[in-house]
XYZ file of C-alpha atoms in Angstrom:
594
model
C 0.000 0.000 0.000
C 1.474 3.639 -0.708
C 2.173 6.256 2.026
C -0.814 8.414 0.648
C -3.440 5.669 1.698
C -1.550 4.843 4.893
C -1.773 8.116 6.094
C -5.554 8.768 4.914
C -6.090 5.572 6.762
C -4.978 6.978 10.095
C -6.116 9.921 9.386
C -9.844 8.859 8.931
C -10.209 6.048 11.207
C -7.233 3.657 11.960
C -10.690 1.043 12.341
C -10.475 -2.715 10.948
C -13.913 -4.589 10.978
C -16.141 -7.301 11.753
C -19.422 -8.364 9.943
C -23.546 -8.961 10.186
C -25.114 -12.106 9.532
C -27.310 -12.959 6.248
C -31.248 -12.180 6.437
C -32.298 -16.092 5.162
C -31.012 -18.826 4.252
C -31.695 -18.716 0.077
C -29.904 -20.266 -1.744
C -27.125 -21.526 0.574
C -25.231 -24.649 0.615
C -26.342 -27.586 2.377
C -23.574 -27.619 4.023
C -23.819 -23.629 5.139
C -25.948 -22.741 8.844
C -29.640 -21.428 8.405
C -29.470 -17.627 9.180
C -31.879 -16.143 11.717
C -35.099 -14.913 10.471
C -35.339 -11.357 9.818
C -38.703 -9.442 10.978
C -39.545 -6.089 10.744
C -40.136 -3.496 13.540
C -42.052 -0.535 11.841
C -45.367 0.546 13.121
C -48.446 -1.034 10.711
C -48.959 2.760 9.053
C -45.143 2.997 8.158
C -45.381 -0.605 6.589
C -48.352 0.010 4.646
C -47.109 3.390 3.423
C -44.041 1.869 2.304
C -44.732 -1.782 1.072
C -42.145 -3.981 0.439
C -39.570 -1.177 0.495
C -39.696 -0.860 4.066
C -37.504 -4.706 3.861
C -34.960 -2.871 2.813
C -34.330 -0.563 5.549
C -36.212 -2.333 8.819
C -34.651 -5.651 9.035
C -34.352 -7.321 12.438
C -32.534 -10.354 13.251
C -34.728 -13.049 15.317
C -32.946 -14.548 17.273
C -30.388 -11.891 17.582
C -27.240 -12.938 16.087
C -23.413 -12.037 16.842
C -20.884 -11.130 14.082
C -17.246 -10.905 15.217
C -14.307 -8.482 14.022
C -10.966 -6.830 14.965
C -10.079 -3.571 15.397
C -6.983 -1.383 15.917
C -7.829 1.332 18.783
C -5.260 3.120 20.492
C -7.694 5.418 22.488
C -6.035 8.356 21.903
C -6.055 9.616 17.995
C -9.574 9.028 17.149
C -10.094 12.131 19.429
C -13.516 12.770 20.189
C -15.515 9.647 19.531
C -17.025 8.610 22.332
C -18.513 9.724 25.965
C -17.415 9.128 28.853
C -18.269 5.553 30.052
C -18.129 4.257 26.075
C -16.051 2.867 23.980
C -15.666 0.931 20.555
C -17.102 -2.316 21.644
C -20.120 -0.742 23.443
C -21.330 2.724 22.580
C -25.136 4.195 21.467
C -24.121 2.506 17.916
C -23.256 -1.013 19.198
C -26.707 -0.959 21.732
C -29.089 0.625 19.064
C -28.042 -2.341 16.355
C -28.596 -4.721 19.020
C -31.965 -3.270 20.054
C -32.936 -2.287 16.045
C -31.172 -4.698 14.034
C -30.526 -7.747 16.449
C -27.215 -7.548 15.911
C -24.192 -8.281 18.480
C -20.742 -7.044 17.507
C -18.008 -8.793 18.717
C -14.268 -7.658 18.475
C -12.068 -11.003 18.588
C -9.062 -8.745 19.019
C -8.072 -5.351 19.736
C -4.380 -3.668 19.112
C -3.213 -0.285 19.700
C -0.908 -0.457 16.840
C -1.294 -1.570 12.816
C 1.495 -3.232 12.910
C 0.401 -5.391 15.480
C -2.690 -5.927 13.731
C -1.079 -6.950 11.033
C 0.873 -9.514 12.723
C -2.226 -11.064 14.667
C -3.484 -11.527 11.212
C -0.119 -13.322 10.200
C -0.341 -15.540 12.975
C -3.870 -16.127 12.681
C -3.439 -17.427 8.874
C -0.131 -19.428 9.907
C -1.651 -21.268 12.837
C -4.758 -22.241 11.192
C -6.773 -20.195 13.601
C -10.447 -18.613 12.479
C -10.240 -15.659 11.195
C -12.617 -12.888 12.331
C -16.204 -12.874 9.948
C -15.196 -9.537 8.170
C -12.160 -7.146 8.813
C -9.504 -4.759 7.225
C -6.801 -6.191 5.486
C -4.596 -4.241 3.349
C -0.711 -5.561 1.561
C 1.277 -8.732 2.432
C -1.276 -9.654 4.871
C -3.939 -9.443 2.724
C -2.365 -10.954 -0.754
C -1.222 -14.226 1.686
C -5.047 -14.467 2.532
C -5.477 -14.562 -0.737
C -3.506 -16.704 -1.678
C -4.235 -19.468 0.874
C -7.762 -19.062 -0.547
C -8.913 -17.835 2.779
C -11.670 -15.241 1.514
C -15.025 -14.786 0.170
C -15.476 -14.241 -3.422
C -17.827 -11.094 -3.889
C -19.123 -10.745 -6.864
C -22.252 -12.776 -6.674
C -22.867 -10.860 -3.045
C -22.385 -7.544 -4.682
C -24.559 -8.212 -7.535
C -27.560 -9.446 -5.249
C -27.234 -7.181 -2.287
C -25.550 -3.736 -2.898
C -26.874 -0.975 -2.947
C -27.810 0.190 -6.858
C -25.692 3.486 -6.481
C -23.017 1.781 -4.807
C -22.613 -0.991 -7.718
C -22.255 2.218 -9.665
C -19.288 3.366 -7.921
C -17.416 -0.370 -8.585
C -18.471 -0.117 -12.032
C -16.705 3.493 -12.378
C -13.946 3.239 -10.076
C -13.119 -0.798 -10.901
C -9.451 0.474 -11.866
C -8.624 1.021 -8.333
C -9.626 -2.313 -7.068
C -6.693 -4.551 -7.927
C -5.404 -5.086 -4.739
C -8.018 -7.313 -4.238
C -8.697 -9.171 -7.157
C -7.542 -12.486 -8.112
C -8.935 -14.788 -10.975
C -11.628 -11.898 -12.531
C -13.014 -12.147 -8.929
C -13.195 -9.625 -6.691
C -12.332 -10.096 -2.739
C -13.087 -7.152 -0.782
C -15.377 -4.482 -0.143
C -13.658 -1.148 -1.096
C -14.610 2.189 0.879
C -13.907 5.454 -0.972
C -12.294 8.592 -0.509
C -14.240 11.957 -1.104
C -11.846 12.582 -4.368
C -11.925 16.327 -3.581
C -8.316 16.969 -2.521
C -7.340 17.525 -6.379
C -4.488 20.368 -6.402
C -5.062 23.960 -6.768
C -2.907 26.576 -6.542
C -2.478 28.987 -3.655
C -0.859 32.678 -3.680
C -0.389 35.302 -1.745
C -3.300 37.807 -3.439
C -1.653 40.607 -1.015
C 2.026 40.562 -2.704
C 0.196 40.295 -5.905
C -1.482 43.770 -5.473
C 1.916 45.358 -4.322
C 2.844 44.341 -7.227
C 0.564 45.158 -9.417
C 0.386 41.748 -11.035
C -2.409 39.240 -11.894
C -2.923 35.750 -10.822
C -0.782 33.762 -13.417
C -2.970 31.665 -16.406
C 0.082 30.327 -18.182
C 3.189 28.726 -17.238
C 5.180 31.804 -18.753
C 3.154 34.174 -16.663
C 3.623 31.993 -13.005
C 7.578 32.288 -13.837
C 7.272 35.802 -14.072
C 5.288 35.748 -10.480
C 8.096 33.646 -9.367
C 10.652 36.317 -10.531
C 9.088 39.111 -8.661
C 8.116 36.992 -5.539
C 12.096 36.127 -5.497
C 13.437 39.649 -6.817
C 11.092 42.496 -6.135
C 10.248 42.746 -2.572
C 6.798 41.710 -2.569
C 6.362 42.157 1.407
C 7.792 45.655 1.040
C 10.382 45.129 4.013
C 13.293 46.466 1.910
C 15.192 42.998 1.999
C 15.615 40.798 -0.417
C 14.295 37.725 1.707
C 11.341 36.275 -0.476
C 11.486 33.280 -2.659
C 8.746 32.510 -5.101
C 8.063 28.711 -4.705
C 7.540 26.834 -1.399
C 7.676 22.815 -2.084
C 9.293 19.902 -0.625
C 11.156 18.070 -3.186
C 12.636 15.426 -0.551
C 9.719 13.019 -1.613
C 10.247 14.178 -4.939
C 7.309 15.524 -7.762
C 4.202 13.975 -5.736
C 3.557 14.092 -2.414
C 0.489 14.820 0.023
C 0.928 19.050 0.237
C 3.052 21.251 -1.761
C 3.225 18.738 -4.513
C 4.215 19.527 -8.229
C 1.824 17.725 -10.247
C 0.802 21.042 -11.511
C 3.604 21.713 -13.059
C 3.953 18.628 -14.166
C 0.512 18.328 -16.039
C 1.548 21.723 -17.757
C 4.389 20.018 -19.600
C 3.455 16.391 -20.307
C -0.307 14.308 -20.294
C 2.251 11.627 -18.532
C 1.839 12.051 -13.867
C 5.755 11.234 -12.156
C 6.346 10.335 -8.962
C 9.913 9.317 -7.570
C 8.755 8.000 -3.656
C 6.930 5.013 -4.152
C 7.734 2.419 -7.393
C 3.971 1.489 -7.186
C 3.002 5.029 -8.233
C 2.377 6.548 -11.058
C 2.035 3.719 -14.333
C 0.643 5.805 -17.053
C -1.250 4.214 -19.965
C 0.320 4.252 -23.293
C -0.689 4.570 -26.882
C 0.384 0.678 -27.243
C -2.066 0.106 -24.297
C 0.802 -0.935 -21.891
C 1.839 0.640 -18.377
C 4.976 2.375 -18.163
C 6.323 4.392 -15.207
C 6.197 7.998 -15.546
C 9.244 8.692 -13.294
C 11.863 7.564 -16.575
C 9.304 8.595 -19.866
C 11.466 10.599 -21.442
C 9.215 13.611 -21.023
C 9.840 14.340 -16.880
C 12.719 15.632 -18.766
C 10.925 18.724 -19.438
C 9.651 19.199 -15.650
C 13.556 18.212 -14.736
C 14.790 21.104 -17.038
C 12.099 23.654 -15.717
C 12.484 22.666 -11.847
C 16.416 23.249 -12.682
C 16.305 26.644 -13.971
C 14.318 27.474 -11.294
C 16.461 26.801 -8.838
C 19.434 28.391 -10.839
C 17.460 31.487 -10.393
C 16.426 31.339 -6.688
C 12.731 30.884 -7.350
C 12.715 27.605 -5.323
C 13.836 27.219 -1.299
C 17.625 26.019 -2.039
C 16.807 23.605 0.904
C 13.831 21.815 -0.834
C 15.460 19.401 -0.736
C 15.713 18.011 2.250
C 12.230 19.401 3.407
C 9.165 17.529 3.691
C 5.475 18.929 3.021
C 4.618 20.432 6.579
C 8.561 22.004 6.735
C 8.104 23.445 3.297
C 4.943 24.918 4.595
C 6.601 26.687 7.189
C 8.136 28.847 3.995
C 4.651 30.027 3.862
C 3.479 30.452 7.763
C 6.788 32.855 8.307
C 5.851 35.050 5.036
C 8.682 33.813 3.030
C 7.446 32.086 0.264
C 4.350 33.107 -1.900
C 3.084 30.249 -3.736
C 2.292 26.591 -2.861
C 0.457 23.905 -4.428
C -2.442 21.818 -2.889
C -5.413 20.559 -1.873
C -8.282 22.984 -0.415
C -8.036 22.400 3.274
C -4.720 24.286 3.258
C -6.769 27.665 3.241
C -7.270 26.848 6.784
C -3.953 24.977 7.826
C -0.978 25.630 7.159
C -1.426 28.573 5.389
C -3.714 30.482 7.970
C -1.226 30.403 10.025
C 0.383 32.733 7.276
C -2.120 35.111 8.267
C -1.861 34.481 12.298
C 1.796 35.693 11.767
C 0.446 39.121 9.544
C -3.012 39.733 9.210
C -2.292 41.675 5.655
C -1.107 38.108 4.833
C -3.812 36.887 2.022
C -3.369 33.135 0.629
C -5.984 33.030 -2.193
C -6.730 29.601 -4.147
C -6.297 30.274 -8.475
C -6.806 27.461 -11.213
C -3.919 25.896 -12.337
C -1.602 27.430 -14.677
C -1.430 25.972 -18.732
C 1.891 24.990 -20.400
C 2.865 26.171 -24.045
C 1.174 23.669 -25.869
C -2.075 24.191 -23.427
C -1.904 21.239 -21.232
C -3.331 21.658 -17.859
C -3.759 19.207 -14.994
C -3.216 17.382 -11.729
C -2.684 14.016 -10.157
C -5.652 12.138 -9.255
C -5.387 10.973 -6.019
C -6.328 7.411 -4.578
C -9.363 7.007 -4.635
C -9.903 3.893 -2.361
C -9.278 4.128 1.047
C -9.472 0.468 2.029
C -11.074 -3.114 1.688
C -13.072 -5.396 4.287
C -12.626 -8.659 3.276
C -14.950 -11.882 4.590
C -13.705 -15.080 5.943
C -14.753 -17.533 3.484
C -16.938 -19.924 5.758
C -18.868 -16.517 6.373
C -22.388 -17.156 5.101
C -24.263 -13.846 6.631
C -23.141 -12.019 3.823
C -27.055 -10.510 3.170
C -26.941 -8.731 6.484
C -23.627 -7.606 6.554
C -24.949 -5.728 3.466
C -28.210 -4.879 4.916
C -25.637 -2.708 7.802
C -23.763 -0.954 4.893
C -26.491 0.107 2.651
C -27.826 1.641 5.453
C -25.379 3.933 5.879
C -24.364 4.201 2.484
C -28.142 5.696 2.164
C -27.730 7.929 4.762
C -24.735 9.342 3.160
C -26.167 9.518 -0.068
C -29.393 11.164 0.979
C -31.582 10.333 -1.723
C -35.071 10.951 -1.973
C -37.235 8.186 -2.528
C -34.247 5.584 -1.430
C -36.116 2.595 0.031
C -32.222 1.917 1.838
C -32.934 5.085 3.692
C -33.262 4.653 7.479
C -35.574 7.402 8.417
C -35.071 6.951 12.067
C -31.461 8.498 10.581
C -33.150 11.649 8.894
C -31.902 14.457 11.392
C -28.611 12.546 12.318
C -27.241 9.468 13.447
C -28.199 9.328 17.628
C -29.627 12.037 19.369
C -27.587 13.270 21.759
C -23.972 12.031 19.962
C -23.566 13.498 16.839
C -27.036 16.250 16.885
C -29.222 17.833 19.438
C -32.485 19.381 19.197
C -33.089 22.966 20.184
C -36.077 24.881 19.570
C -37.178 22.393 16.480
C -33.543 23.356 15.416
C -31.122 20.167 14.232
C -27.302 21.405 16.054
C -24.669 19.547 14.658
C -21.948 21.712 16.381
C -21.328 25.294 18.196
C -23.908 23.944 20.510
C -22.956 26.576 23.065
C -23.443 29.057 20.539
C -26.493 28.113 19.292
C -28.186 28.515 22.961
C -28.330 24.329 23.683
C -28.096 23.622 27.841
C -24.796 22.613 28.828
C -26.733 19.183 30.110
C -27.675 18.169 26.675
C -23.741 18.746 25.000
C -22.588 15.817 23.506
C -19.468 16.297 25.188
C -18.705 18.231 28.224
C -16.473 20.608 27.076
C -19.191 21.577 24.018
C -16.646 20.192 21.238
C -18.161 17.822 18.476
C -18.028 13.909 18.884
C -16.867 12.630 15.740
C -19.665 9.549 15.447
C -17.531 7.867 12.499
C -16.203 5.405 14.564
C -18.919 4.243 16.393
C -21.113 3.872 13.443
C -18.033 2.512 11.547
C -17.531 -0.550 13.801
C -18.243 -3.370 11.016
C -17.453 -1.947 8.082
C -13.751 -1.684 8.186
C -13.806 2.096 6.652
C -16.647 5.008 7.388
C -16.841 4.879 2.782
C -17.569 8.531 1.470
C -18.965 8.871 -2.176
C -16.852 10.557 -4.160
C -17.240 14.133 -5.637
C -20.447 14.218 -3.644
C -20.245 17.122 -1.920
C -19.846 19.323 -5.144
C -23.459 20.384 -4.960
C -23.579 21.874 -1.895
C -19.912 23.343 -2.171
C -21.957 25.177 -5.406
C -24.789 25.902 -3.405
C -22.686 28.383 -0.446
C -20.233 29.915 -2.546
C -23.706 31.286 -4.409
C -25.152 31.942 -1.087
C -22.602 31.806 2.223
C -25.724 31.781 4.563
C -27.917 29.591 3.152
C -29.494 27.314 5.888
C -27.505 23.802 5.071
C -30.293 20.786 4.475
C -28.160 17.716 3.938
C -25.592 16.480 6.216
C -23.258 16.353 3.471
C -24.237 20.621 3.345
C -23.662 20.458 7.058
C -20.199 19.764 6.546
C -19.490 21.942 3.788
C -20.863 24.405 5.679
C -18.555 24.195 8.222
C -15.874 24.841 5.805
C -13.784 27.944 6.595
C -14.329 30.485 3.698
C -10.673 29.919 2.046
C -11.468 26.161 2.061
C -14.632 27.012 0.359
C -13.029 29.205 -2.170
C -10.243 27.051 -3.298
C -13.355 23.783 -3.217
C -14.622 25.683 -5.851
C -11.944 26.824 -7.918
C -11.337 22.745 -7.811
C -14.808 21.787 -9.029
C -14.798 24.516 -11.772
C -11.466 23.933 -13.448
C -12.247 20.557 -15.471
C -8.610 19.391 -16.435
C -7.426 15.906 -17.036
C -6.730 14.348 -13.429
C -4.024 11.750 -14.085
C -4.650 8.310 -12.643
C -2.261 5.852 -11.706
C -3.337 2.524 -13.716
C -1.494 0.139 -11.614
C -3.520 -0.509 -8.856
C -2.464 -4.245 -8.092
C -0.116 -5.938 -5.056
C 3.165 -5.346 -4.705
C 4.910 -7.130 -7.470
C 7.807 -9.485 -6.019
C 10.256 -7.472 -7.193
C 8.881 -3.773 -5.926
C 9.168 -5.702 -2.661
C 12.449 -6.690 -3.195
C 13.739 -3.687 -5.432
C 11.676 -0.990 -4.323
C 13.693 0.534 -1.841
C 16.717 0.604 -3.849
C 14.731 2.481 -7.109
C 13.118 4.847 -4.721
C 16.383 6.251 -3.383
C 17.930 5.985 -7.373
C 14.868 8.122 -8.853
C 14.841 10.625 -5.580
C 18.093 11.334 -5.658
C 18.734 11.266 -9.491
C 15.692 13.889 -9.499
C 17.526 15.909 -7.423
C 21.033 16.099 -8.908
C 19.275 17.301 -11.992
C 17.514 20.160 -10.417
C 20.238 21.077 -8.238
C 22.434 21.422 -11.215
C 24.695 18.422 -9.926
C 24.361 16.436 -13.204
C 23.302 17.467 -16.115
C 20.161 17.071 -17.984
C 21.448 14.514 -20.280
C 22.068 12.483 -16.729
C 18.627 11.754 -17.050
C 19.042 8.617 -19.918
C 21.486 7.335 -17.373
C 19.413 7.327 -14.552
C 16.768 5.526 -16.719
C 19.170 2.675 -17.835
C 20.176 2.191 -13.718
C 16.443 1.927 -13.047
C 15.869 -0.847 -15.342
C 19.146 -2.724 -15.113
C 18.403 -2.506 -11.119
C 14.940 -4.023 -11.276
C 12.749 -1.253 -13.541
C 12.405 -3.655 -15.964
C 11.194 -6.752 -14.372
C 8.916 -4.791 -12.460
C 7.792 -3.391 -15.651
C 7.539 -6.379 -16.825
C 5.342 -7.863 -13.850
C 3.087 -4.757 -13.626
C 2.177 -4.898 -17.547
C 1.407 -8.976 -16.623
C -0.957 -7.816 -13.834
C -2.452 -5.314 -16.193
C -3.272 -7.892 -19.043
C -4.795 -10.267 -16.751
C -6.907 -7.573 -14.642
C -7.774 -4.744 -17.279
């Protein structure tokens, strides 16, 4: 798995999950358990109003039934996800599927760390021992399960039990599924990222003005920002102490924050990244994968990165910075541009503003090279799998669970998935109060709610993600979803939000906002990364060693070390060192998976 999903991982929920049992026993094996009878629990009005549909949404498990799962919980960075007295294996969530769904969740091991996780799963598959009903399982762990034929086979489950609009999102996004493919089968449940972190490009609107320049629409016109930010004195101090460009080349073009894919889409339709050998294999005209890091066309990014540094545009210590300490470039009024996503308007480059309140970060499209390319990186998409022990037959209720929140995060009208027990919020009390027929998702204080009805004592907002998350491995977002309601305040910043997906947008500081919807209204090519399989055996064995050649052959180049023309040796290194089988084992994964 690549750094960028390991860190999204923690960064959402660091959860791994168990399972629900099926809802009857069609079409099961003989040699497979009945599964408990499912019964509804709406009043007789709601069930004649609704008809069949109300299956879909009201099932209840007679006799209750109890679905184990593992977890990784080390109490301390989820933050604010549960009261006092509560915790991941019993909480309002865990009780209210009990007392709604008749369903018990059992954890047959917690860690506090995923490495330990990963190990219990190791021993687990060595031994012999029964694996947990559902749970998280992501690289080497997961490909040995796979391999010892441990896991469920999805397809037919999908196909019978998904929700429609869900289905959809395989369908569209099956290119990011290969880690858990094998044999035109798929073997795990993926849950997606938002997809809204695209790059966009931040400047400081204030040195602009003194100035007296516009925000750069070409490539030619952001080098002549960079010239000024670095020459002319934009913070009027009377030293020359500015540079133009704050990015962290020590992970090379791609990274998390401050990346370069900008100015990388500008020059070439091909996306390069020098940090991780699994990422990015662009798609040629011959149909085959080839690694962008050695096409012969990062030459042109290598040759514009270099002059660039010749002329003091770029921190001479980008090198050996990574994305948060090329950010403080930006925080101490140094730097004036920086590449990235749209939550930077708020972090790091408020703090820009903290420092000097005339201090004005403002998000701009991306700029468009000489022969009018413009783009960025698309970023994973697929935050993680849940994969099913293969003697699990309660496959039917485990989707019964998901499509129940999927629903509620879709918010469709009409969607017979829809819980309406779910319509203001999740649980009263945990993640919304009530306050003078007012829904208060947050600034409870604020908005006049008694101290005695806070979610939390101290007024803050419990993040109910992980509670409601407990089975399904990863709390699954649906991607580009929120671009409505990002459309709908920057036409109107107080419009009264309706959706909980508008709840959270609304919450967005105005920067964020801004730069959300300088995103969404710049179509450009988004370059994906078509080799989305397991770690070939030789990027296991290799990978290391290509990571540190690329990185550092990147850098001798820009640095002015080595000369362009260095570049064609680099490339032969890279394949005499291992390039070229792994080329050779990606484009064998890509034929068999496409």
């Amino acid at each position: 798995m690549s750094r960028y999903a390991k860190a999204a991982r923690l960064l959402t929920l660091c959860i791994v999950i168990g399972a629900l049992p099926t809802l009857s026993a069609c079409n099961k094996s003989n040699d497979q358990k009945a599964s408990p009878a499912a019964t509804t629990s709406s009043s007789p009005s709601e069930t004649q109003k609704t008809g069949e549909a109300t299956e879909l949404w009201n099932k209840k498990f007679d006799p209750p039934v109890t679905i184990t799962t593992a977890i990784v919980d080390d109490g301390t960075s989820r933050g604010n996800a549960f009261k006092a007295g509560e915790s991941m294996e019993d909480n309002a969530n865990t009780r209210w599927m009990k007392e709604n769904m008749g369903i018990n969740v059992k954890f047959d091991f917690i860690v506090t760390k995923p490495e330990d996780y990963q190990t219990k799963l190791r021993l687990l598959l060595s031994s012999g021992a029964k694996l947990p009903d559902a749970f998280a399982a992501s690289g080497d762990p997961l490909q040995s399960l796979l391999a010892a034929n441990k896991l469920m086979p999805l397809d037919e489950a999908i196909e019978k039990y998904a929700h429609p609009e869900y289905k959809k999102l395989l369908e569209k996004y099956g290119y990011a599924l290969g880690e858990v493919k094998k044999d035109g089968k798929i073997y795990g449940v993926p849950a997606f990222f938002m997809g809204d972190e695209g790059t966009v490009m931040w400047i400081r609107k204030d040195w602009l003005d003194n100035l007296n320049l516009q925000p750069p629409k070409t490539l030619d016109e952001f080098e002549n920002v960079l010239k000024q930010f670095t020459d002319n004195d934009p913070d009027q101090n009377g030293v020359k102490d500015t540079i133009g460009l704050a990015v962290p080349l020590k992970e090379g073009p791609w990274t998390w924050m401050g990346q370069t894919d900008a100015i990388v889409s500008a020059l070439t339709d091909q996306m390069i990244n020098t940090y991780d050998v699994s990422l990015f294999w662009n798609k040629g005209a011959d149909g085959k994968l080839s690694y962008g890091a050695i096409h012969p066309d990062a030459k042109l990014y290598l040759q514009k990165m270099r002059d660039w540094m010749s002329k003091g545009y770029i921190d001479t210590e980008a090198g050996i910075k990574d994305p948060a300490k090329a950010a403080e470039l930006t925080a101490s009024g140094k730097a004036g541009i920086m590449f990235g996503p749209f939550w930077m308007g708020d972090w790091p480059l408020g703090d820009a503003t903290k420092n000097n309140p005339k201090a004005d970060f403002e998000p701009y499209p991306l700029p468009t090279g000489p022969t009018g390319l413009v783009g960025r990186a698309e970023k994973p998409i697929v935050q993680g799998f849940t994969v099913f022990n293969k003697d699990f037959d309660q496959i039917e209720a485990w989707f019964a669970y998901f499509n129940k929140i999927f629903a509620k995060k879709l918010e469709q009208a009409g969607d017979p998935y829809f819980d309406p027990r779910w319509k203001d919020g999740y649980h009263e009390g945990y993640d919304y109060v009530k306050q003078d027929g007012k829904i208060i998702k947050s600034n409870f204080e604020a908005a006049g709610v008694p101290a005695d009805q806070w979610p939390l004592k101290d007024g803050a907002t419990l993040d109910i993600r992980f509670m409601m998350t407990n089975i399904l491995g990863n709390f699954t977002s649906i991607p580009h979803s929120n671009v409505e309601a990002v459309k709908k305040f920057l036409a109107d910043p107080n419009a009264e939000p309706v959706t909980s997906i508008e709840t959270d947008v609304k919450q967005m500081k105005k920067r964020q906002l801004d730069a959300a919807g300088v995103r969404i209204n710049q179509t450009v090519n988004e370059g994906k990364n078509y080799y989305t399989g397991p770690m070939t055996p030789t990027m296991k064995s290799k990978g290391e060693l290509l990571k540190k050649l690329a990185t550092e052959s990147y850098l001798k180049i820009i640095y002015g070390e080595k000369p362009i023309e260095y570049f064609d040796e680099f490339v032969k290194q890279w394949l005499d060192n291992g390039g070229q089988k792994i080329t050779d084992e990606v484009n064998d994964w890509y034929a068999k998976n496409q």
